[in-house]
XYZ file of C-alpha atoms in Angstrom:
754
model
C 102.583 79.972 38.866
C 103.686 76.365 37.809
C 103.438 72.857 39.020
C 106.152 70.368 39.420
C 104.655 66.957 38.592
C 107.446 64.292 39.513
C 107.360 60.539 38.387
C 104.815 59.744 39.988
C 102.048 62.297 39.851
C 100.312 61.221 36.514
C 96.582 62.580 37.435
C 94.391 59.917 36.541
C 91.616 61.620 38.494
C 88.484 63.630 37.711
C 88.123 65.609 40.530
C 91.729 65.502 42.051
C 93.884 68.396 41.348
C 91.008 70.480 39.698
C 89.927 73.991 41.324
C 85.956 74.184 42.050
C 84.177 76.436 43.506
C 85.102 76.421 47.411
C 81.908 75.570 49.153
C 82.079 78.624 51.909
C 82.282 81.564 49.264
C 79.493 82.921 48.457
C 78.317 83.097 52.278
C 81.605 84.820 53.495
C 81.640 87.475 50.419
C 77.893 88.152 50.637
C 78.785 88.242 54.568
C 76.256 85.568 55.790
C 78.881 83.345 57.231
C 78.292 83.311 60.855
C 81.099 83.863 62.959
C 81.845 83.821 66.392
C 81.156 87.389 67.395
C 77.649 86.846 65.558
C 75.230 84.793 67.212
C 72.497 86.540 69.256
C 69.995 84.308 71.528
C 67.325 86.019 73.549
C 68.100 87.531 76.880
C 71.806 87.221 75.991
C 73.780 89.187 78.119
C 77.570 90.682 77.538
C 80.461 89.308 79.260
C 84.021 91.965 79.761
C 87.096 90.973 81.611
C 89.319 93.119 83.684
C 92.615 92.657 82.986
C 96.064 93.239 85.373
C 98.009 96.675 84.473
C 100.685 94.988 86.132
C 103.626 92.593 84.316
C 103.707 90.889 87.422
C 102.070 91.394 90.942
C 100.671 89.191 93.499
C 96.861 89.419 94.109
C 96.405 90.516 97.843
C 92.063 90.757 97.334
C 89.642 91.298 95.189
C 86.339 93.106 95.763
C 83.610 92.584 93.556
C 80.789 93.561 95.275
C 80.503 97.052 94.050
C 80.108 95.896 90.878
C 77.459 93.002 91.572
C 75.134 94.938 93.248
C 75.458 96.985 89.580
C 71.224 96.530 88.165
C 72.003 95.216 85.018
C 74.894 92.932 86.357
C 74.047 89.271 86.347
C 77.048 87.428 87.050
C 80.825 88.431 88.427
C 83.175 85.737 88.468
C 87.554 84.934 89.908
C 89.121 82.030 89.618
C 87.466 81.722 93.606
C 84.719 80.253 90.858
C 86.626 77.930 89.011
C 87.849 74.556 90.693
C 91.418 73.864 91.057
C 93.296 71.717 89.247
C 95.879 68.803 89.194
C 99.644 69.895 88.632
C 100.706 67.454 86.105
C 101.346 67.158 82.492
C 99.474 64.881 80.478
C 99.281 63.995 77.112
C 102.052 63.427 73.945
C 105.418 65.101 75.554
C 105.840 67.659 73.255
C 102.949 69.769 73.445
C 101.919 68.109 76.909
C 99.198 70.388 78.662
C 99.214 71.001 82.328
C 95.161 72.193 83.414
C 97.375 74.014 87.115
C 98.746 76.149 84.739
C 95.803 76.854 81.977
C 92.868 77.186 84.593
C 95.539 80.707 85.914
C 95.525 81.647 82.360
C 92.244 81.778 82.364
C 91.795 83.825 85.200
C 94.876 84.573 87.886
C 94.789 83.079 90.968
C 97.624 83.376 93.621
C 99.344 86.500 91.576
C 99.124 88.213 87.710
C 101.799 87.314 85.327
C 101.595 89.509 82.453
C 99.550 92.774 81.953
C 96.502 91.840 79.972
C 96.338 88.544 82.710
C 92.264 88.240 83.392
C 91.737 89.021 87.090
C 87.878 88.684 86.880
C 84.499 88.742 84.026
C 81.132 90.218 84.386
C 78.257 89.909 82.373
C 75.162 92.474 82.425
C 72.562 93.378 80.146
C 74.466 95.613 78.045
C 78.278 96.659 77.165
C 77.990 99.929 79.165
C 76.502 98.515 82.537
C 79.773 95.875 81.819
C 82.139 98.495 81.403
C 80.712 100.510 84.311
C 80.669 97.489 86.406
C 84.868 96.518 85.576
C 85.629 99.845 87.331
C 83.881 99.025 90.455
C 86.031 95.775 90.856
C 88.891 96.453 93.696
C 91.749 94.546 93.147
C 94.675 95.579 95.536
C 97.718 94.663 94.202
C 101.539 94.374 94.998
C 103.274 94.534 92.813
C 107.079 92.914 91.983
C 109.704 92.924 89.718
C 109.191 91.170 86.126
C 111.054 89.921 83.305
C 110.603 90.054 79.867
C 113.759 88.507 77.629
C 114.641 84.953 77.428
C 118.288 85.067 78.342
C 117.584 87.232 81.686
C 114.918 85.330 82.262
C 117.224 82.134 82.843
C 119.703 84.361 84.815
C 120.475 82.866 88.540
C 119.199 86.130 90.182
C 116.091 86.759 87.794
C 112.614 87.898 89.549
C 110.809 83.994 89.509
C 107.577 83.920 88.501
C 106.613 80.380 90.350
C 108.325 79.897 93.163
C 108.588 76.232 92.914
C 108.898 75.954 89.296
C 111.583 73.021 88.740
C 113.523 72.221 85.699
C 112.391 69.355 84.033
C 115.149 67.180 82.137
C 117.891 67.726 84.465
C 119.723 65.758 87.266
C 119.700 65.984 89.825
C 117.226 68.781 89.853
C 118.195 71.595 90.389
C 117.087 74.896 92.510
C 113.780 76.842 91.294
C 114.185 78.635 88.182
C 112.234 80.079 85.622
C 113.369 77.443 82.904
C 110.628 74.939 82.591
C 111.791 72.184 80.377
C 115.498 71.165 78.961
C 116.250 69.038 76.327
C 118.561 67.514 74.246
C 118.879 65.419 70.682
C 122.437 63.900 70.029
C 123.501 61.642 66.801
C 126.999 60.799 65.952
C 130.471 62.231 67.222
C 130.003 65.816 67.420
C 133.658 66.887 68.431
C 135.038 64.165 66.353
C 132.592 66.113 63.231
C 134.060 69.950 63.915
C 137.459 68.055 63.638
C 136.898 66.847 60.435
C 135.455 70.438 58.971
C 137.507 72.332 56.827
C 135.105 75.510 57.531
C 133.122 76.268 60.748
C 130.973 79.087 61.712
C 129.069 80.186 64.817
C 126.725 83.053 65.115
C 123.739 83.876 67.436
C 120.641 85.314 67.068
C 117.360 86.605 68.625
C 113.976 87.148 68.017
C 110.744 88.965 69.153
C 107.759 87.489 69.818
C 105.514 87.594 66.985
C 101.088 87.665 66.969
C 99.319 85.060 64.536
C 97.863 88.665 63.515
C 94.368 87.189 62.703
C 91.582 89.953 61.513
C 88.625 87.563 63.456
C 89.036 88.358 67.477
C 88.467 85.355 69.756
C 84.696 85.300 70.150
C 81.917 82.693 71.765
C 78.236 82.372 73.148
C 77.716 80.229 75.990
C 74.578 78.800 77.563
C 73.578 76.756 80.374
C 70.681 75.184 81.191
C 69.102 74.422 84.499
C 70.029 70.795 84.390
C 73.837 71.771 84.091
C 73.785 71.132 80.219
C 75.787 73.843 78.451
C 76.678 74.551 74.436
C 79.336 76.780 73.247
C 79.467 78.654 69.832
C 83.446 79.293 69.728
C 85.546 81.059 66.976
C 88.294 78.016 67.284
C 90.210 75.527 65.644
C 88.847 72.606 67.020
C 85.435 72.630 68.854
C 86.365 69.192 70.577
C 89.462 70.305 72.357
C 87.280 73.668 72.917
C 84.606 71.208 75.084
C 87.768 68.970 76.341
C 89.308 71.856 78.379
C 86.078 74.026 79.310
C 84.674 70.593 80.533
C 87.739 70.206 82.373
C 88.236 73.891 83.977
C 84.348 74.093 84.995
C 84.647 70.456 86.710
C 81.807 69.125 84.013
C 81.070 65.863 82.141
C 81.698 66.083 78.206
C 78.073 64.700 77.349
C 76.991 68.051 79.101
C 78.576 70.096 76.761
C 77.940 70.596 73.697
C 80.356 73.084 71.063
C 79.115 74.715 67.801
C 82.165 75.633 64.674
C 82.072 78.772 64.098
C 83.727 80.263 60.410
C 86.940 81.741 61.546
C 88.461 85.218 60.763
C 91.545 83.552 60.794
C 93.480 81.388 63.285
C 97.003 80.335 61.927
C 97.753 78.232 65.320
C 96.261 80.653 68.059
C 92.971 79.500 68.183
C 93.866 76.751 69.872
C 93.797 77.155 72.885
C 90.457 78.563 75.435
C 90.501 82.196 76.845
C 87.108 83.691 76.725
C 84.847 80.312 77.246
C 82.930 80.654 80.151
C 79.442 78.991 81.857
C 76.775 81.310 83.039
C 73.606 80.891 84.030
C 72.232 83.410 80.970
C 73.513 83.393 77.513
C 76.459 85.429 77.478
C 78.595 86.309 74.429
C 81.985 87.678 75.117
C 84.821 89.040 72.338
C 88.295 90.171 72.853
C 89.321 93.968 71.526
C 91.838 94.027 69.377
C 93.876 95.177 72.445
C 92.709 92.044 74.717
C 93.654 90.269 71.876
C 97.378 91.465 71.579
C 97.980 91.586 75.329
C 96.406 88.411 76.668
C 96.598 85.585 73.594
C 98.937 83.741 72.778
C 102.314 85.234 70.248
C 104.765 83.138 68.983
C 107.859 82.698 71.201
C 109.973 85.171 70.933
C 114.415 82.881 71.055
C 117.508 83.369 71.801
C 119.747 80.778 69.509
C 123.268 80.149 68.429
C 124.329 77.919 65.843
C 127.702 76.089 64.559
C 127.753 73.905 61.406
C 131.187 72.938 60.296
C 131.817 71.872 56.287
C 134.151 70.430 54.562
C 135.747 71.764 50.712
C 133.287 70.276 49.100
C 130.039 71.545 50.825
C 129.499 68.087 52.757
C 128.245 69.461 56.257
C 130.272 67.674 58.766
C 128.826 68.511 62.030
C 125.984 70.934 63.253
C 125.332 71.929 66.825
C 122.168 73.999 67.866
C 121.590 75.658 71.327
C 117.462 77.310 71.172
C 116.488 79.345 74.151
C 112.660 79.835 73.811
C 109.984 81.995 75.757
C 107.546 80.112 76.553
C 105.559 83.502 78.186
C 103.796 83.182 81.897
C 103.464 79.977 81.543
C 105.458 76.789 80.497
C 104.495 74.776 76.525
C 106.593 76.898 74.107
C 107.741 74.802 70.941
C 110.809 74.623 72.000
C 110.962 70.945 70.932
C 109.980 71.492 68.265
C 112.814 73.883 66.944
C 115.227 71.432 68.114
C 113.583 68.699 66.050
C 113.093 70.615 62.970
C 115.719 72.883 62.539
C 118.683 70.403 60.922
C 115.621 68.392 59.613
C 116.610 69.159 55.580
C 120.001 67.423 55.919
C 122.116 64.440 56.122
C 124.480 65.094 58.727
C 126.043 62.137 60.868
C 126.982 64.235 63.975
C 124.783 66.696 65.440
C 123.463 68.005 68.348
C 120.120 70.368 69.539
C 119.846 71.527 73.075
C 116.600 72.875 74.213
C 115.009 75.521 76.308
C 111.332 76.314 77.492
C 111.521 79.845 79.402
C 108.534 81.314 81.218
C 108.685 85.103 81.054
C 106.086 88.150 82.354
C 104.197 87.437 78.980
C 100.756 86.064 77.638
C 101.607 82.720 77.122
C 102.588 81.390 73.687
C 99.911 79.755 71.142
C 101.133 77.693 67.866
C 101.812 79.476 65.392
C 102.357 77.709 61.767
C 104.871 75.413 61.503
C 105.573 76.025 66.008
C 109.195 76.838 66.537
C 110.453 75.490 62.696
C 110.826 79.114 61.551
C 112.959 80.074 64.573
C 115.920 77.373 64.266
C 115.326 77.986 60.356
C 116.371 81.864 60.550
C 119.397 80.322 62.301
C 120.243 77.560 60.506
C 119.752 78.998 56.968
C 121.910 81.701 57.764
C 124.765 80.346 59.423
C 124.328 77.695 55.793
C 124.675 81.006 53.697
C 127.761 82.254 55.179
C 129.244 78.988 54.739
C 128.269 78.292 51.302
C 129.536 82.196 50.423
C 133.281 80.934 52.162
C 133.382 77.963 50.336
C 132.535 79.826 46.835
C 128.972 77.362 46.763
C 126.263 77.529 45.526
C 124.067 78.141 48.647
C 121.051 75.487 46.724
C 123.664 73.156 45.361
C 125.250 73.426 49.229
C 121.497 72.516 50.347
C 121.276 69.635 47.186
C 124.182 68.258 48.402
C 123.165 67.768 52.211
C 119.773 67.361 51.403
C 117.801 64.768 53.484
C 116.674 62.172 51.600
C 114.346 59.097 52.236
C 115.976 56.940 54.936
C 118.353 59.507 56.404
C 118.558 59.183 60.087
C 117.222 61.915 61.643
C 118.142 63.915 65.033
C 114.916 63.807 66.551
C 115.150 59.665 66.231
C 113.694 57.478 63.390
C 115.066 57.577 59.584
C 113.241 59.993 57.217
C 110.115 58.158 55.353
C 109.696 60.949 52.100
C 111.087 62.351 49.479
C 110.406 65.472 48.084
C 112.929 67.690 49.860
C 115.455 67.713 47.200
C 112.560 68.088 44.328
C 112.265 71.563 45.752
C 115.686 72.603 45.726
C 115.789 71.497 41.495
C 113.097 73.249 41.138
C 114.124 77.035 41.891
C 117.654 75.613 40.327
C 114.938 75.323 37.235
C 113.924 78.615 37.696
C 114.452 81.330 35.186
C 114.525 83.671 37.713
C 117.465 82.371 39.633
C 119.517 83.195 37.496
C 118.621 87.004 36.574
C 120.545 89.848 36.815
C 120.191 92.369 39.258
C 121.210 96.096 39.748
C 122.686 97.789 42.759
C 121.698 97.562 46.215
C 119.571 94.186 45.111
C 120.532 90.882 45.930
C 119.193 87.599 46.296
C 118.907 84.677 49.359
C 117.719 81.540 49.445
C 116.589 79.095 52.156
C 114.684 76.009 52.838
C 111.887 74.790 55.880
C 111.082 71.830 57.647
C 107.034 70.504 59.230
C 106.573 67.319 60.659
C 103.158 67.984 59.919
C 100.519 66.365 61.508
C 97.613 62.883 61.794
C 95.571 62.401 64.979
C 92.277 61.388 65.375
C 89.469 62.277 62.871
C 86.342 61.255 62.112
C 83.642 61.245 59.341
C 80.196 60.713 58.416
C 78.576 60.253 54.944
C 74.894 59.907 54.425
C 72.880 59.571 50.729
C 70.215 61.607 50.478
C 67.174 60.199 48.318
C 67.965 62.419 45.271
C 71.517 60.758 45.121
C 73.190 64.195 46.696
C 75.199 63.014 49.653
C 76.840 65.050 52.959
C 79.840 64.834 53.982
C 80.021 65.941 57.691
C 83.707 65.947 59.700
C 84.566 67.587 62.768
C 87.843 69.681 61.252
C 86.988 73.867 61.388
C 87.622 74.818 57.718
C 90.490 77.031 57.772
C 92.528 76.435 55.083
C 90.147 74.696 52.616
C 88.938 71.275 54.205
C 85.606 71.233 53.261
C 86.091 72.049 49.176
C 89.025 68.881 49.861
C 86.788 66.518 51.138
C 83.981 67.226 48.721
C 86.627 66.921 46.121
C 87.885 63.437 48.161
C 84.158 62.223 48.439
C 83.626 63.013 44.729
C 86.375 61.342 43.720
C 85.878 57.904 45.087
C 81.889 57.825 45.102
C 82.469 58.817 40.845
C 80.039 61.631 41.279
C 80.033 65.277 40.469
C 81.479 67.661 43.317
C 78.583 69.512 42.781
C 76.498 66.820 44.357
C 78.270 66.847 47.255
C 77.694 69.110 50.499
C 80.410 69.074 53.015
C 79.374 70.563 56.511
C 81.502 70.369 59.741
C 79.540 68.992 62.390
C 79.247 70.001 65.875
C 80.616 67.868 68.863
C 77.257 65.848 69.723
C 77.101 64.671 66.172
C 80.206 63.326 64.698
C 83.125 61.572 66.165
C 86.055 63.202 67.831
C 88.074 64.974 66.105
C 91.389 66.655 67.001
C 92.027 70.389 66.252
C 92.538 71.900 63.040
C 96.451 72.268 63.191
C 99.355 70.879 62.003
C 98.803 70.625 58.198
C 96.952 67.433 59.228
C 93.121 68.131 58.196
C 93.255 67.194 54.537
C 95.407 64.290 55.589
C 93.968 62.864 58.551
C 90.559 64.014 58.015
C 90.501 63.310 54.152
C 91.729 59.414 55.059
C 88.258 59.444 57.286
C 86.045 60.875 54.283
C 87.974 58.590 52.018
C 87.121 55.211 54.320
C 83.734 56.393 54.879
C 82.787 56.835 51.002
C 84.127 53.311 50.431
C 82.072 51.812 53.393
C 79.155 53.870 51.400
C 80.005 51.780 48.108
C 79.943 48.432 49.811
C 76.149 49.392 51.084
C 75.575 51.031 47.593
C 76.410 47.450 46.119
C 74.235 45.403 48.210
C 71.617 48.120 47.772
C 72.037 46.795 43.752
C 72.122 43.568 44.424
C 68.852 43.813 46.333
C 67.375 45.551 43.556
C 68.737 42.880 40.825
C 68.441 39.858 43.240
C 71.972 38.938 43.028
C 75.009 38.063 45.331
C 76.335 41.411 46.533
C 79.887 39.782 44.973
C 78.559 40.297 41.539
C 78.426 43.663 41.670
C 81.287 46.830 40.926
C 81.050 49.979 41.295
C 82.066 52.286 38.500
C 82.368 55.542 37.476
C 79.433 56.539 40.060
C 77.341 53.610 38.960
C 76.763 50.185 40.380
C 77.302 47.356 37.562
C 77.451 43.667 37.066
C 81.118 42.402 37.652
C 80.774 40.148 34.608
C 78.094 38.877 31.977
C 77.995 36.054 34.488
C 75.635 37.794 36.930
C 73.254 38.999 34.490
C 72.758 41.942 31.759
C 71.923 44.919 33.870
C 71.339 48.296 33.264
C 73.926 50.563 35.724
C 72.121 51.551 38.327
C 73.433 55.047 39.059
C 73.575 56.801 42.685
C 70.426 58.459 42.420
C 68.514 55.610 41.221
C 69.989 53.043 44.401
C 69.285 56.439 46.714
C 66.069 56.220 45.251
C 64.871 53.211 46.721
C 66.456 53.319 49.454
C 63.039 52.160 51.723
C 62.579 49.045 49.811
C 66.528 47.499 49.894
C 67.123 48.828 53.766
C 66.338 52.326 55.006
C 69.046 55.058 55.507
C 72.781 54.792 53.183
C 74.817 55.736 55.825
C 78.369 55.448 56.844
C 80.672 56.743 59.568
C 84.897 55.851 59.800
C 87.674 57.330 61.925
C 91.341 57.371 61.087
C 94.225 57.872 64.050
C 97.311 57.851 61.438
C 100.874 57.817 62.830
C 102.468 57.583 59.574
C 102.525 61.009 58.307
C 104.656 62.547 55.285
C 106.616 66.049 56.133
C 106.721 68.813 54.800
C 109.734 70.895 52.667
C 109.974 73.701 51.583
C 112.653 75.902 49.286
C 112.165 79.460 48.276
C 114.927 82.035 47.163
C 113.473 86.139 47.366
C 115.289 88.867 45.503
C 115.289 92.199 47.332
C 116.447 95.840 47.488
C 117.448 98.009 50.249
C 117.260 101.735 50.502
C 121.238 102.586 51.939
C 119.493 106.055 53.364
C 116.248 104.745 55.271
C 116.853 101.431 55.702
C 114.109 100.092 54.029
C 113.734 96.844 52.561
C 111.806 95.951 49.524
C 110.635 92.091 48.123
C 111.443 92.609 44.344
C 110.306 88.629 43.836
C 109.633 85.739 45.597
C 109.339 82.254 44.419
C 108.629 78.788 47.057
C 108.489 75.699 46.069
C 107.337 73.219 48.282
C 106.247 69.369 47.920
C 102.814 69.209 48.496
C 102.552 65.642 48.205
C 99.155 65.921 45.733
C 97.366 68.759 45.543
C 93.844 67.984 46.536
C 92.333 71.514 45.430
C 95.603 73.269 44.102
C 94.253 76.945 44.415
C 93.816 76.618 47.790
C 97.572 74.994 48.337
C 98.995 77.836 46.371
C 96.927 80.208 48.826
C 98.674 78.675 51.763
C 102.154 78.971 49.966
C 101.166 82.583 49.544
C 99.666 83.052 52.708
C 103.123 81.691 54.705
C 105.504 83.539 52.676
C 103.681 86.480 53.372
C 103.500 86.444 57.246
C 107.164 84.986 56.819
C 107.874 88.524 55.465
C 106.076 90.245 58.160
C 108.015 88.426 60.843
C 111.160 88.928 58.850
C 110.722 93.199 58.753
C 108.471 94.539 60.657
C 106.534 92.560 63.323
C 107.277 92.609 66.933
C 105.883 93.064 70.292
C 107.068 96.491 72.363
C 107.137 96.894 75.584
C 108.099 100.048 77.894
C 110.049 99.439 81.235
C 107.074 98.675 83.154
C 106.503 95.423 80.893
C 103.216 97.252 79.620
C 102.889 96.122 75.426
C 103.279 99.578 73.546
C 101.801 97.825 70.199
C 98.849 96.466 70.851
C 97.237 96.672 67.554
C 97.457 96.987 64.158
C 98.451 100.741 63.728
C 101.485 100.227 65.619
C 102.159 96.677 64.944
C 102.915 96.352 61.993
C 101.671 93.601 59.082
C 102.523 93.546 55.544
C 99.737 95.039 53.495
C 99.275 94.434 49.735
C 101.608 97.458 48.938
C 104.199 95.482 51.131
C 104.398 92.680 48.794
C 105.082 91.390 45.251
C 103.886 88.923 43.277
C 104.676 85.834 45.533
C 104.780 82.726 42.934
C 104.161 79.648 44.289
C 105.770 76.199 42.903
C 103.805 72.936 43.784
C 106.441 70.091 43.703
C 104.527 66.810 43.791
C 105.587 63.833 45.596
C 102.675 61.530 46.005
C 102.219 60.610 49.529
C 101.632 56.870 49.821
C 100.088 56.123 52.637
C 97.291 58.700 51.581
C 94.585 57.402 48.561
C 95.413 60.597 46.617
C 99.135 61.090 47.417
C 97.870 64.339 50.316
C 100.716 65.839 52.858
C 99.937 68.998 54.654
C 100.640 71.934 53.150
C 99.819 75.121 55.272
C 102.686 75.125 57.478
C 106.185 75.043 56.377
C 106.343 77.800 53.891
C 106.452 79.849 56.909
C 109.831 79.019 57.452
C 112.256 80.436 54.786
C 111.335 83.661 54.079
C 113.060 85.122 57.402
C 116.790 83.151 56.842
C 115.973 84.297 53.221
C 115.772 87.799 53.424
C 118.459 87.928 55.297
C 120.555 86.459 53.523
C 119.575 88.083 50.981
C 120.105 91.553 52.647
C 123.800 90.368 53.781
C 124.407 89.862 49.553
C 123.231 92.808 49.378
C 125.057 95.662 51.715
C 127.832 93.732 53.071
C 126.494 93.058 57.105
C 125.043 90.600 58.416
C 121.663 91.242 60.570
C 120.888 88.220 63.170
C 118.154 89.641 65.027
C 114.764 89.830 64.287
C 113.068 92.178 62.560
C 115.301 93.385 60.559
C 113.004 97.258 60.122
C 114.111 100.399 58.354
C 115.953 101.332 61.703
C 117.726 98.137 62.185
C 118.813 97.861 58.935
C 119.711 101.359 58.674
C 121.754 101.185 62.271
C 123.894 97.698 60.557
C 124.548 99.788 57.590
C 125.983 102.676 60.061
C 127.618 100.326 61.692
C 129.706 98.399 58.541
C 130.887 101.640 57.406
C 132.375 102.723 61.058
C 134.710 99.675 61.060
């Protein structure tokens, strides 16, 4: 692995860019860390959920009387126990929520819309009693025709999930369909652009839904007091969002619900929604089984896409057009808008268009998965670019470099790109010795790039100084990628103290200001800004306290290297005061030393990644072996390089699984056939090479330490890079994921029949 600094990355820091021990390491490796399923309370009940065996059915009736009468059963709930929600879309357009839909996903009402859809739930004194109670609930279903595939769901005669779903974004409004929304982005003159092209390639692609495949299933513990106030311990990426959703769905006041974060055994975007949070008169623990996770929680979308790109002989891209149809699952909300905005984003294209559709079908509602929507578009666009590079005889990295989006490039999504970094990732691979290394028979090299917006959003932090000079940094961001370490590093750097003097914690919803979910590659950037702002307030207060101890004006005190010092000799010749010395006198100088800050940054630096992989195809079996994988990514400034490298390697690993093995497999009745890790094939260590991360550092000028989001863009290129390598190895282009051994062998056989 290597770091590729740029002209702006000289490191004047003591802690930023170092690799100290992670704060959560010891509890996790010793088994003492508490996850969502670990909490136990006196009198706690076991919760279990009854789920639909049908992909699509009308609920005629639900009889829970026999279950409720079973000794040991303390509560039985159905949709009738939840208040109805207003039908409206709220929030930012790209991620709008509709609580009418959400409450029906939590518990089916008029119909079940996918196998695994929750129909009822029980709370009992033991799992055995709870399971027996579920078997006594009688549900009368009227089974209806179902639709799984996105293109079939868009057909005029497709069975409708909602009889009154009108496509948003179309005028005049069409008749009801399964198309929830259509969007279109345009730039320049598409017809003129294609007319100027020397080579045009148009191809269609399909991808299957894949799951985030976190090891820890969703779980929570809930309790409610007699006064109506409740508490939740939840496995989630955002306990403030869990509080907001749960309170809305249960008709509670936000102030009456306190939510505590738990450690997270994997998430990758999939734990940003509520599935199992419940209200009960007793403490209740509810943990999903692995089958529940696969059948009822959000995978990412499957997609059907067509991309057309035109280039000139010199490699200039003159036009690009994309059609992206994404499965939303049973309720609207696929990341189709992100697909449209990200697909062509790495490139400076003057004439472009992207059309997207959000389509419901009888699958679990999708959830975010690492750069949601962007990997789909990258698979299609980067595959077409590889074909074009071969047509004009140009190196695929040079083609990308020639057209690289740079600061000031007009983006298809609107506005202009505010940051450089993409071209640097390409150059890092062009300069890598492995890029020109020779390959053997049935081996080939593929390249691809990717883009992700990265996020900003609301974050809060508090800092207080203990009397011994140690510092507690509290934020509201669940740690799923090393944020506690990065918060401690930035606080230590700002204060000028040692890393081990800082204790970072994740506070509950009643103990720190509102903080949005850990997702969108936003935490090190946005929550880091809140931490830096808070520590700067602490520094001002420390200077005030030192001034009181010296009996001088506060303006005469400066803070350097963790000490208060006289600003000049005119102030006096005082010995510098350490943080510990000032903290020890806090009672005499004004009391506790505490500060808080909140931010909502709107200017965000996006992420770029370019990768190459070497593969070998076994023509007898179709098995693809990854020989080498090199991933260059613009990370801004790596606050904790080990974590950043781990993020890159993790994203590439998931991309390899997405490319080669992972998919939801359904039978003719709309039932998932592989809801477990025996049959849903994720990569294991023996499937992977050593993945080499290259950290390209183009600092973000809008962050005190140059940080950019680093967790997500790494998953965007692998599918196309592997597809491009396979085509160069065996001479046939695969346009459908996964590229599993049977599918690769079938493509090789089809090539031989031509």
